[in-house]
mmCIF file of C-alpha atoms in Angstrom:
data_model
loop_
_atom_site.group_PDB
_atom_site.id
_atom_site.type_symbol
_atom_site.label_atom_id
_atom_site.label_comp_id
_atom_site.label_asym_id
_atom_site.label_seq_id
_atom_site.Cartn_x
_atom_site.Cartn_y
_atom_site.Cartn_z
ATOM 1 C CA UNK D 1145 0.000 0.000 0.000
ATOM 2 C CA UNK D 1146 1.343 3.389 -1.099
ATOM 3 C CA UNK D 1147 1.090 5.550 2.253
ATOM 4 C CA UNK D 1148 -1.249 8.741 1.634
ATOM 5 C CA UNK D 1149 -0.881 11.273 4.542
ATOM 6 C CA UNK D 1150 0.225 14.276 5.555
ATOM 7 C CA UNK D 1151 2.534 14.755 8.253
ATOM 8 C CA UNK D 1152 4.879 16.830 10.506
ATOM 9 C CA UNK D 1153 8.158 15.206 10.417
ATOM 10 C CA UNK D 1154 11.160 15.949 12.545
ATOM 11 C CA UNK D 1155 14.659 14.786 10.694
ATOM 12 C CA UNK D 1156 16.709 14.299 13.648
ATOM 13 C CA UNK D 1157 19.329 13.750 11.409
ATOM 14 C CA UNK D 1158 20.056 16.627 9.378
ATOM 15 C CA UNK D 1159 18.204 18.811 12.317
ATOM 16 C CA UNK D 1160 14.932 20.009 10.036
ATOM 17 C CA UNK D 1161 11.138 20.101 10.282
ATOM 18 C CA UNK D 1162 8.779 19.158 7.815
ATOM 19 C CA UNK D 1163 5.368 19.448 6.779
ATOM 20 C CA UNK D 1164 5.409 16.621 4.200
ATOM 21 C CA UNK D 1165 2.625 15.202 1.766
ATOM 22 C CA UNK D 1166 3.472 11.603 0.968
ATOM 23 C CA UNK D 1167 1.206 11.723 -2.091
ATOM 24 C CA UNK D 1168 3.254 15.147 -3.592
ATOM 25 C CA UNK D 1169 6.876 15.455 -2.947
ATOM 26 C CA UNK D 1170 6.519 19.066 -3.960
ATOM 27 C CA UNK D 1171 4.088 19.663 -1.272
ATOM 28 C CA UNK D 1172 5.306 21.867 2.452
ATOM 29 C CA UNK D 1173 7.590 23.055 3.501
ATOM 30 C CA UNK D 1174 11.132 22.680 5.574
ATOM 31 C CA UNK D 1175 12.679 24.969 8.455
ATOM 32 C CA UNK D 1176 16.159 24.186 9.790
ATOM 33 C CA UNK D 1177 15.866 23.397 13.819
ATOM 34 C CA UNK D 1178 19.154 25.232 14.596
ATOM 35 C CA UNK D 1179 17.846 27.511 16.977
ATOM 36 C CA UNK D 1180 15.843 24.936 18.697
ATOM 37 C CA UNK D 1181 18.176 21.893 19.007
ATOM 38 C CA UNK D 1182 17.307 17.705 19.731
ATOM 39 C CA UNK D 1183 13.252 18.666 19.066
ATOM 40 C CA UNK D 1184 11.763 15.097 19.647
ATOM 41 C CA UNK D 1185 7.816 15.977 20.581
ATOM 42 C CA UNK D 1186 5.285 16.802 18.261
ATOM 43 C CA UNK D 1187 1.785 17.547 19.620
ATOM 44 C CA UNK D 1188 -1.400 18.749 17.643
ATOM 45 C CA UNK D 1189 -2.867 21.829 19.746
ATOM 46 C CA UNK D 1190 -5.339 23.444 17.563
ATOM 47 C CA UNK D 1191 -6.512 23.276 13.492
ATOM 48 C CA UNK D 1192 -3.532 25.181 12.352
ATOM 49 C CA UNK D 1193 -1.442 24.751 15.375
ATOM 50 C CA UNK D 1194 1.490 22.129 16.821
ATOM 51 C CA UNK D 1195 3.601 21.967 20.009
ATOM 52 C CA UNK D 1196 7.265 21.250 18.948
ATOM 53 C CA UNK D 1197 9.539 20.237 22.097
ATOM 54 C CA UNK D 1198 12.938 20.660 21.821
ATOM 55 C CA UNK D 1199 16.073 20.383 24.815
ATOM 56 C CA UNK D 1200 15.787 24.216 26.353
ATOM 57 C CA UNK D 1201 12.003 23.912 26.406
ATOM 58 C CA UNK D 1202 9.074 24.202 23.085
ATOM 59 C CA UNK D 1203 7.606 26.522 20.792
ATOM 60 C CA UNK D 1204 4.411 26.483 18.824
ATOM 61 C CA UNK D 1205 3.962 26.484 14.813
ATOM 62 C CA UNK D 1206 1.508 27.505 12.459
ATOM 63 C CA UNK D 1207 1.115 24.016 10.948
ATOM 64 C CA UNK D 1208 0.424 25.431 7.565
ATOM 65 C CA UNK D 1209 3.246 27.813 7.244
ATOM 66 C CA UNK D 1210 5.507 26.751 9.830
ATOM 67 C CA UNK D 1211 5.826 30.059 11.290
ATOM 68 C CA UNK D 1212 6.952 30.064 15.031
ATOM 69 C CA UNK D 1213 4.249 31.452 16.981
ATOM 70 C CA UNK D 1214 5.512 30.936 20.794
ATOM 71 C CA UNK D 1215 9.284 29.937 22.336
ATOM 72 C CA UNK D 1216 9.449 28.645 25.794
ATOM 73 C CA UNK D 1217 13.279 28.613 25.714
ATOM 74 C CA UNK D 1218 14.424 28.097 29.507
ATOM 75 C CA UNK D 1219 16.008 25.146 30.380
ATOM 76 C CA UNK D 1220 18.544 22.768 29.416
ATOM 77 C CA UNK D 1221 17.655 18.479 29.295
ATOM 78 C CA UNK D 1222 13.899 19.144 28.643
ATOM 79 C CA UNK D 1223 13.327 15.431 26.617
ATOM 80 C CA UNK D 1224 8.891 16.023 25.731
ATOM 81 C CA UNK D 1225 6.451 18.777 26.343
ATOM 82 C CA UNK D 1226 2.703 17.831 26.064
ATOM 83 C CA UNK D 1227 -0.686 20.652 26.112
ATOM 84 C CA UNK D 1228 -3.141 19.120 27.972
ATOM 85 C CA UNK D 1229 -6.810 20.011 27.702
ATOM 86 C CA UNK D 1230 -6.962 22.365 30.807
ATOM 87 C CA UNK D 1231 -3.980 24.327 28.992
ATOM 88 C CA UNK D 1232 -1.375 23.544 31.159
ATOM 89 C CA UNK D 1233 1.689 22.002 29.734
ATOM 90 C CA UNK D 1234 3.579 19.606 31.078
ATOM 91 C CA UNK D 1235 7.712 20.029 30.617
ATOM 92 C CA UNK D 1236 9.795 16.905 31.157
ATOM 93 C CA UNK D 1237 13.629 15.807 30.884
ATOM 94 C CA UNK D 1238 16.834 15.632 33.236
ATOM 95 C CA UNK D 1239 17.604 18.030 35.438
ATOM 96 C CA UNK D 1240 15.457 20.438 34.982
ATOM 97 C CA UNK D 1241 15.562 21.905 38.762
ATOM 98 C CA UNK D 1242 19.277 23.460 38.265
ATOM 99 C CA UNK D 1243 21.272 21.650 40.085
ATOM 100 C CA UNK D 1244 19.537 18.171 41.746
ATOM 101 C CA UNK D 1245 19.977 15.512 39.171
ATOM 102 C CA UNK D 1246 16.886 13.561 38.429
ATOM 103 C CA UNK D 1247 14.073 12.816 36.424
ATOM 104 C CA UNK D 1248 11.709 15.995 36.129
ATOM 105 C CA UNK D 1249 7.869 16.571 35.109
ATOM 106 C CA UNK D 1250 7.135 20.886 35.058
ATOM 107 C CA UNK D 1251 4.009 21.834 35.408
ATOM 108 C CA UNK D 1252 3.306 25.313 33.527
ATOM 109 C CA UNK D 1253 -0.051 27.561 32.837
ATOM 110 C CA UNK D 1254 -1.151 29.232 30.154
ATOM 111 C CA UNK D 1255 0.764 32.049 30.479
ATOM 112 C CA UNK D 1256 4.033 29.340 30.596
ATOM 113 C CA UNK D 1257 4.302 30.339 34.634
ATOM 114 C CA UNK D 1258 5.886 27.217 36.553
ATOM 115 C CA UNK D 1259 2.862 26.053 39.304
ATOM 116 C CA UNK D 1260 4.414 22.615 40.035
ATOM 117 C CA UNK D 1261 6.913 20.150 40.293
ATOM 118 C CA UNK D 1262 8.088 16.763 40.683
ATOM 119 C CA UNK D 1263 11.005 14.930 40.791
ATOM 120 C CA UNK D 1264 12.288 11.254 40.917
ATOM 121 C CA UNK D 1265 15.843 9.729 40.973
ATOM 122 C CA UNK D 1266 17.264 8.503 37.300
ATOM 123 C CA UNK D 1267 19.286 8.759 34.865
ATOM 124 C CA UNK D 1268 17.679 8.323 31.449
ATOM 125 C CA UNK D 1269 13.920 9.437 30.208
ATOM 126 C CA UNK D 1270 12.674 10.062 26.813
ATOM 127 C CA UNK D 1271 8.924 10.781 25.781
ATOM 128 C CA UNK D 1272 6.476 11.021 28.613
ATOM 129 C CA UNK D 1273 2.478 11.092 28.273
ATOM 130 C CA UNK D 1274 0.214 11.433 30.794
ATOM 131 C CA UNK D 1275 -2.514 8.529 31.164
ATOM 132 C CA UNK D 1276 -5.566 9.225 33.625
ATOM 133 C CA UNK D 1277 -3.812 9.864 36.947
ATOM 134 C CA UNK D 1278 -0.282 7.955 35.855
ATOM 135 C CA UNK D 1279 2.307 9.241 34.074
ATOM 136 C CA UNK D 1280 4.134 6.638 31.525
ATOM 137 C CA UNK D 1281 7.588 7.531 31.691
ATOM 138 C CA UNK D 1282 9.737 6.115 29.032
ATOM 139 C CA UNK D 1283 12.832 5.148 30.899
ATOM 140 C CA UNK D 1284 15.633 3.223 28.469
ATOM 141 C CA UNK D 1285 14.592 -0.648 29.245
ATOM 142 C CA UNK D 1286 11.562 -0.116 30.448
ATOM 143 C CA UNK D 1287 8.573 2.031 30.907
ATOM 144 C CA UNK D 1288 8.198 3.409 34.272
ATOM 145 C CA UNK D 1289 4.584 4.483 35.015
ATOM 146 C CA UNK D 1290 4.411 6.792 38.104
ATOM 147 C CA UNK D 1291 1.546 8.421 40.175
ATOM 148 C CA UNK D 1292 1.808 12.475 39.379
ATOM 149 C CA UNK D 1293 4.260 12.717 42.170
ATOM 150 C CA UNK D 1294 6.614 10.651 40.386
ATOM 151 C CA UNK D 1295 6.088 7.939 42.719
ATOM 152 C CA UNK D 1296 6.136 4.970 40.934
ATOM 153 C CA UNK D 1297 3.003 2.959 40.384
ATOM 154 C CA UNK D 1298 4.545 -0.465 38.148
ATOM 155 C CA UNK D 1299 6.951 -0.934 35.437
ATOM 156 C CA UNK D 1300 6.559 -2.138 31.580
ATOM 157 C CA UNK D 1301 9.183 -3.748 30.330
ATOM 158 C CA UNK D 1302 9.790 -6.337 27.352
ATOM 159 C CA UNK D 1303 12.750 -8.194 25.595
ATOM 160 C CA UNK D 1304 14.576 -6.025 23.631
ATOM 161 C CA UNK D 1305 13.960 -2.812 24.978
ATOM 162 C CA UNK D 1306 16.544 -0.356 24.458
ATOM 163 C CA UNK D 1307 16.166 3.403 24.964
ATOM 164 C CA UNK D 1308 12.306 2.553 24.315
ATOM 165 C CA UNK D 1309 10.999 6.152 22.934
ATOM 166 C CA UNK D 1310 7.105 6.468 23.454
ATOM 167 C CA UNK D 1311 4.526 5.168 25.232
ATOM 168 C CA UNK D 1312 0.901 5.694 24.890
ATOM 169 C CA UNK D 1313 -2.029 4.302 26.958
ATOM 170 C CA UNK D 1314 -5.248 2.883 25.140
ATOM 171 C CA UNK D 1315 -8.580 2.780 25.276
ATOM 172 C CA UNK D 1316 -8.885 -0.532 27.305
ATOM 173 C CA UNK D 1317 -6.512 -0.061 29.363
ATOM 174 C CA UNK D 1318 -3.641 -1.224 27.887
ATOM 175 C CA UNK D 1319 -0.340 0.230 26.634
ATOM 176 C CA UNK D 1320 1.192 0.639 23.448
ATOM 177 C CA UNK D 1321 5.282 0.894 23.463
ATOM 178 C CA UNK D 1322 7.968 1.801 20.726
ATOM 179 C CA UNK D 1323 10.581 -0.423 21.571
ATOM 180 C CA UNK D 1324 13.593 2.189 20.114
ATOM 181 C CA UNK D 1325 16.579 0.228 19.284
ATOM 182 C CA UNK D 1326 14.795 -2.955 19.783
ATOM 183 C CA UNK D 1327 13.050 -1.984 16.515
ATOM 184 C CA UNK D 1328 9.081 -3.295 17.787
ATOM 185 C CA UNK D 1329 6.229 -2.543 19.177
ATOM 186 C CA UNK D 1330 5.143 -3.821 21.888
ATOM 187 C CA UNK D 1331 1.373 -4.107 23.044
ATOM 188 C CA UNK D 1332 0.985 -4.415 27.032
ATOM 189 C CA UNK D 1333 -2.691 -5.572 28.580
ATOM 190 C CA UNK D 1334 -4.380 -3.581 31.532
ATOM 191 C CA UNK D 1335 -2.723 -5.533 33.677
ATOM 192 C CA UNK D 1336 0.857 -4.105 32.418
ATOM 193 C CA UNK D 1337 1.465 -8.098 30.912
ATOM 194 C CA UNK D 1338 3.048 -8.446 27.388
ATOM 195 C CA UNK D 1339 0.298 -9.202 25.106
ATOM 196 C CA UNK D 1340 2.100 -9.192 21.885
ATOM 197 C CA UNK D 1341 4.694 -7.865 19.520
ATOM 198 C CA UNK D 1342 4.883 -6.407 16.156
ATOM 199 C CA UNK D 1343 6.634 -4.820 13.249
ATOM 200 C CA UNK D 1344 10.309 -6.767 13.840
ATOM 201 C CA UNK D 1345 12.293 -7.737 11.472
ATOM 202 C CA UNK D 1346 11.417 -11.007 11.870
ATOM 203 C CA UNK D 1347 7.904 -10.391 12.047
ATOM 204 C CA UNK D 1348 7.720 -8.826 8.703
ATOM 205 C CA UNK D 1349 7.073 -10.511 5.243
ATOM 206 C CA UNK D 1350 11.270 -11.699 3.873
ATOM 207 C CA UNK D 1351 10.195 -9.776 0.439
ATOM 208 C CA UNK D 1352 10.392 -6.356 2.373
ATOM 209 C CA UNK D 1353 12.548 -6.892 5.218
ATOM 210 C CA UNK D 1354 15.702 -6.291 4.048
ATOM 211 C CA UNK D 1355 14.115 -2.940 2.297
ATOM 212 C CA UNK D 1356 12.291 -1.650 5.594
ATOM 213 C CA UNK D 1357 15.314 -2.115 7.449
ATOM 214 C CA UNK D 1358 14.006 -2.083 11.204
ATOM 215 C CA UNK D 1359 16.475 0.100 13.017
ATOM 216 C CA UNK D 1360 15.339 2.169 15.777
ATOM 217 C CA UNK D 1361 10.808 2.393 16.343
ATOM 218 C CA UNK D 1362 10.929 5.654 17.784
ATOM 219 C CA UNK D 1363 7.672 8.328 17.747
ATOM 220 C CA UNK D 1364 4.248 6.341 16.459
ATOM 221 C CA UNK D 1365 0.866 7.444 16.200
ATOM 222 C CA UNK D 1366 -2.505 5.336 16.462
ATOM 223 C CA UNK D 1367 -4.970 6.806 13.690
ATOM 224 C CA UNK D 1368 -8.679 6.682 14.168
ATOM 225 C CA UNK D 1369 -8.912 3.406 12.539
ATOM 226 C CA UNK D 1370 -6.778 1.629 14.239
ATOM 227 C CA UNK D 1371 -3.574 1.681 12.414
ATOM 228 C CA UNK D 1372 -0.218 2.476 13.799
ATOM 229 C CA UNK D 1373 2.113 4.523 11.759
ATOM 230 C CA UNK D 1374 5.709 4.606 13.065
ATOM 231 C CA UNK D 1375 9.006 6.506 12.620
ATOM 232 C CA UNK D 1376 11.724 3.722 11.656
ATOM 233 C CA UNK D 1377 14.496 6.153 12.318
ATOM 234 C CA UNK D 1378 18.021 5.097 10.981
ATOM 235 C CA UNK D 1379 20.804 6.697 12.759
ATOM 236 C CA UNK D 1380 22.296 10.300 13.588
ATOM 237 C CA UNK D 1381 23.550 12.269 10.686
ATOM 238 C CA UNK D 1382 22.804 13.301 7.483
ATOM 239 C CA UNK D 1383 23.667 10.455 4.724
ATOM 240 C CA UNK D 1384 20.778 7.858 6.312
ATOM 241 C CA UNK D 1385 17.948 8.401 4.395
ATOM 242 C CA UNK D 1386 18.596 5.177 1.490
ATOM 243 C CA UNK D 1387 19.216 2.739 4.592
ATOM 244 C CA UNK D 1388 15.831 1.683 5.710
ATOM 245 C CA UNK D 1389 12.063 3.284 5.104
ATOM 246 C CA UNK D 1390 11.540 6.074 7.308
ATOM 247 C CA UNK D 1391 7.718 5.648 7.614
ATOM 248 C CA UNK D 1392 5.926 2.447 8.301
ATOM 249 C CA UNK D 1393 2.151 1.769 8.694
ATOM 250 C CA UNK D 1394 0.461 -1.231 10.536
ATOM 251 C CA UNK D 1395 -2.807 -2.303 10.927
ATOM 252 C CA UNK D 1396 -4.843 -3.283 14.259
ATOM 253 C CA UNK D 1397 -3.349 -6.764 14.174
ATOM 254 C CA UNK D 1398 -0.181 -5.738 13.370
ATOM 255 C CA UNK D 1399 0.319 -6.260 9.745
ATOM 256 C CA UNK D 1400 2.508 -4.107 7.594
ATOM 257 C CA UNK D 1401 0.095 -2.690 5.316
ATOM 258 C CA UNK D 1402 2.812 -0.353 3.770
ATOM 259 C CA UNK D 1403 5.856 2.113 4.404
ATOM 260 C CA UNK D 1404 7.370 5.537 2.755
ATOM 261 C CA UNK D 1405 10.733 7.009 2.502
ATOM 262 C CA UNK D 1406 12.512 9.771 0.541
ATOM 263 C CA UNK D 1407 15.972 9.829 0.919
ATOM 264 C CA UNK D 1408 16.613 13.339 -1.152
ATOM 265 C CA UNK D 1409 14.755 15.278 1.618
ATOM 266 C CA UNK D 1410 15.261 13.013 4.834
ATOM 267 C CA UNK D 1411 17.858 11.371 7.146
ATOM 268 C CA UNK D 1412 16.498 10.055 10.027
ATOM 269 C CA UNK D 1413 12.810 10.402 10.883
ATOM 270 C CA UNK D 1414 12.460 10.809 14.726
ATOM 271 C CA UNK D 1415 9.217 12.268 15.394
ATOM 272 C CA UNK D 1416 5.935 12.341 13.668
ATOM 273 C CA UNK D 1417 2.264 13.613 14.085
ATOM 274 C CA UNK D 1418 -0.255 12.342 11.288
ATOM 275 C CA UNK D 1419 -2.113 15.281 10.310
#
């Protein structure tokens, strides 16, 4: 299946945004992320409007332009930023408390002004996203979910977990995991038990495994219908774009129904939001 969306697409590799067509490789537009380095979070806040964070904090885009509308630049080691519906955003990464190490979750109003804060000990987080009254914490070899004090509540973990990159809780309960270097996904029941795996190399039809090239299952996205479309990112730099197909999409069971690349314009695909 030829892939037919559009999407925001961060290219860790060559450090630009995207707003990419799949259908029209003529279609968007590209901004260099110089001057907001290691974006990895990509959030939908309004019809013409995303949440972008990057290390020192996040901004906010016009979608259709990609004009920066907002900069929250403050702090160094923030890792994902995330709107929620009461228009608070929620700032996490390492550190973020200038000068106790530790895992951090920032709690900011509308008018960006710090109201809370919670810390944990550790070492390593990547994406977090709030579930209900848990935070799921994506913590290297596992996912750590926590209470909103950072106190932890259980852990998620699978084989083959390494530097797993998002984690997103579902409508019955259960969790859906990007594996990162294990290159899967990982489906967990509401009981936080392993239900199943999908999209690893040796899960995937021999005719298109050597061209998908699982590498590194970093940001995903669950559409309305079910399907799962994933970032297969390929490595830092700028010369990875021919190595693998940046953009895969499952179905509900898990089946490849199809992927997307284009090596002239991309690297490494790191973070996506299906538009």
């Amino acid at each position: 299946m030829t892939l037919q969306h559009q999407i925001l697409a961060i290219d860790e590799g060559r450090q630009r945004l995207h707003l990419i067509d799949t259908r029209d490789p003529a279609a968007g537009w590209s901004r260099n992320l110089a001057d907001f380095p290691l974006a990895r979070d990509l959030q939908r806040i309004g019809p013409d409007r995303a949440l972008v964070g990057f290390e020192r904090g996040f901004f906010e885009l016009a979608i259709s332009t990609g004009e920066v509308l907002r900069v929250c630049d403050r702090w160094l080691g923030v890792t994902a930023a995330c709107r929620l519906d009461n228009g608070d955003t929620l700032v996490t990464g390492m550190d973020l408390d200038f000068g106790r190490n530790g895992i951090n979750v920032l709690t900011l109003d509308r008018d960006l002004v710090q109201t809370a804060s919670a810390r944990r000990e550790g070492d390593y987080v990547r994406l977090m996203r709030p579930a209900g009254a848990s935070y799921l914490l994506c913590t290297n070899d596992h996912i750590l979910e926590t209470d909103h004090s950072l106190n932890e509540v259980r852990k998620l973990a699978a084989p083959g977990f390494e530097h797993a990159w998002k984690a997103q809780r579902m409508a019955d309960g259960g969790t859906l995991v990007s594996a990162g270097y294990g290159a899967f996904m990982a489906r967990f029941d509401a009981q936080g038990r392993l239900a199943s795996t999908f999209g690893g190399a040796a899960q995937l039809p021999a005719a298109v495994r050597d061209d998908v090239a699982p590498f590194f299952y970093a940001t995903f996205q669950v559409l309305d219908n079910g399907h799962v479309v994933v970032a297969n990112w390929q490595g830092h730099g700028p010369d990875n774009g021919a190595k693998g197909r940046q953009l895969l999409e499952f179905d509900a069971a898990g089946t490849l129904l199809g992927s997307w690349s284009d090596a002239d314009k991309l690297s490494s695909l790191q973070g996506i939001l299906v538009l």
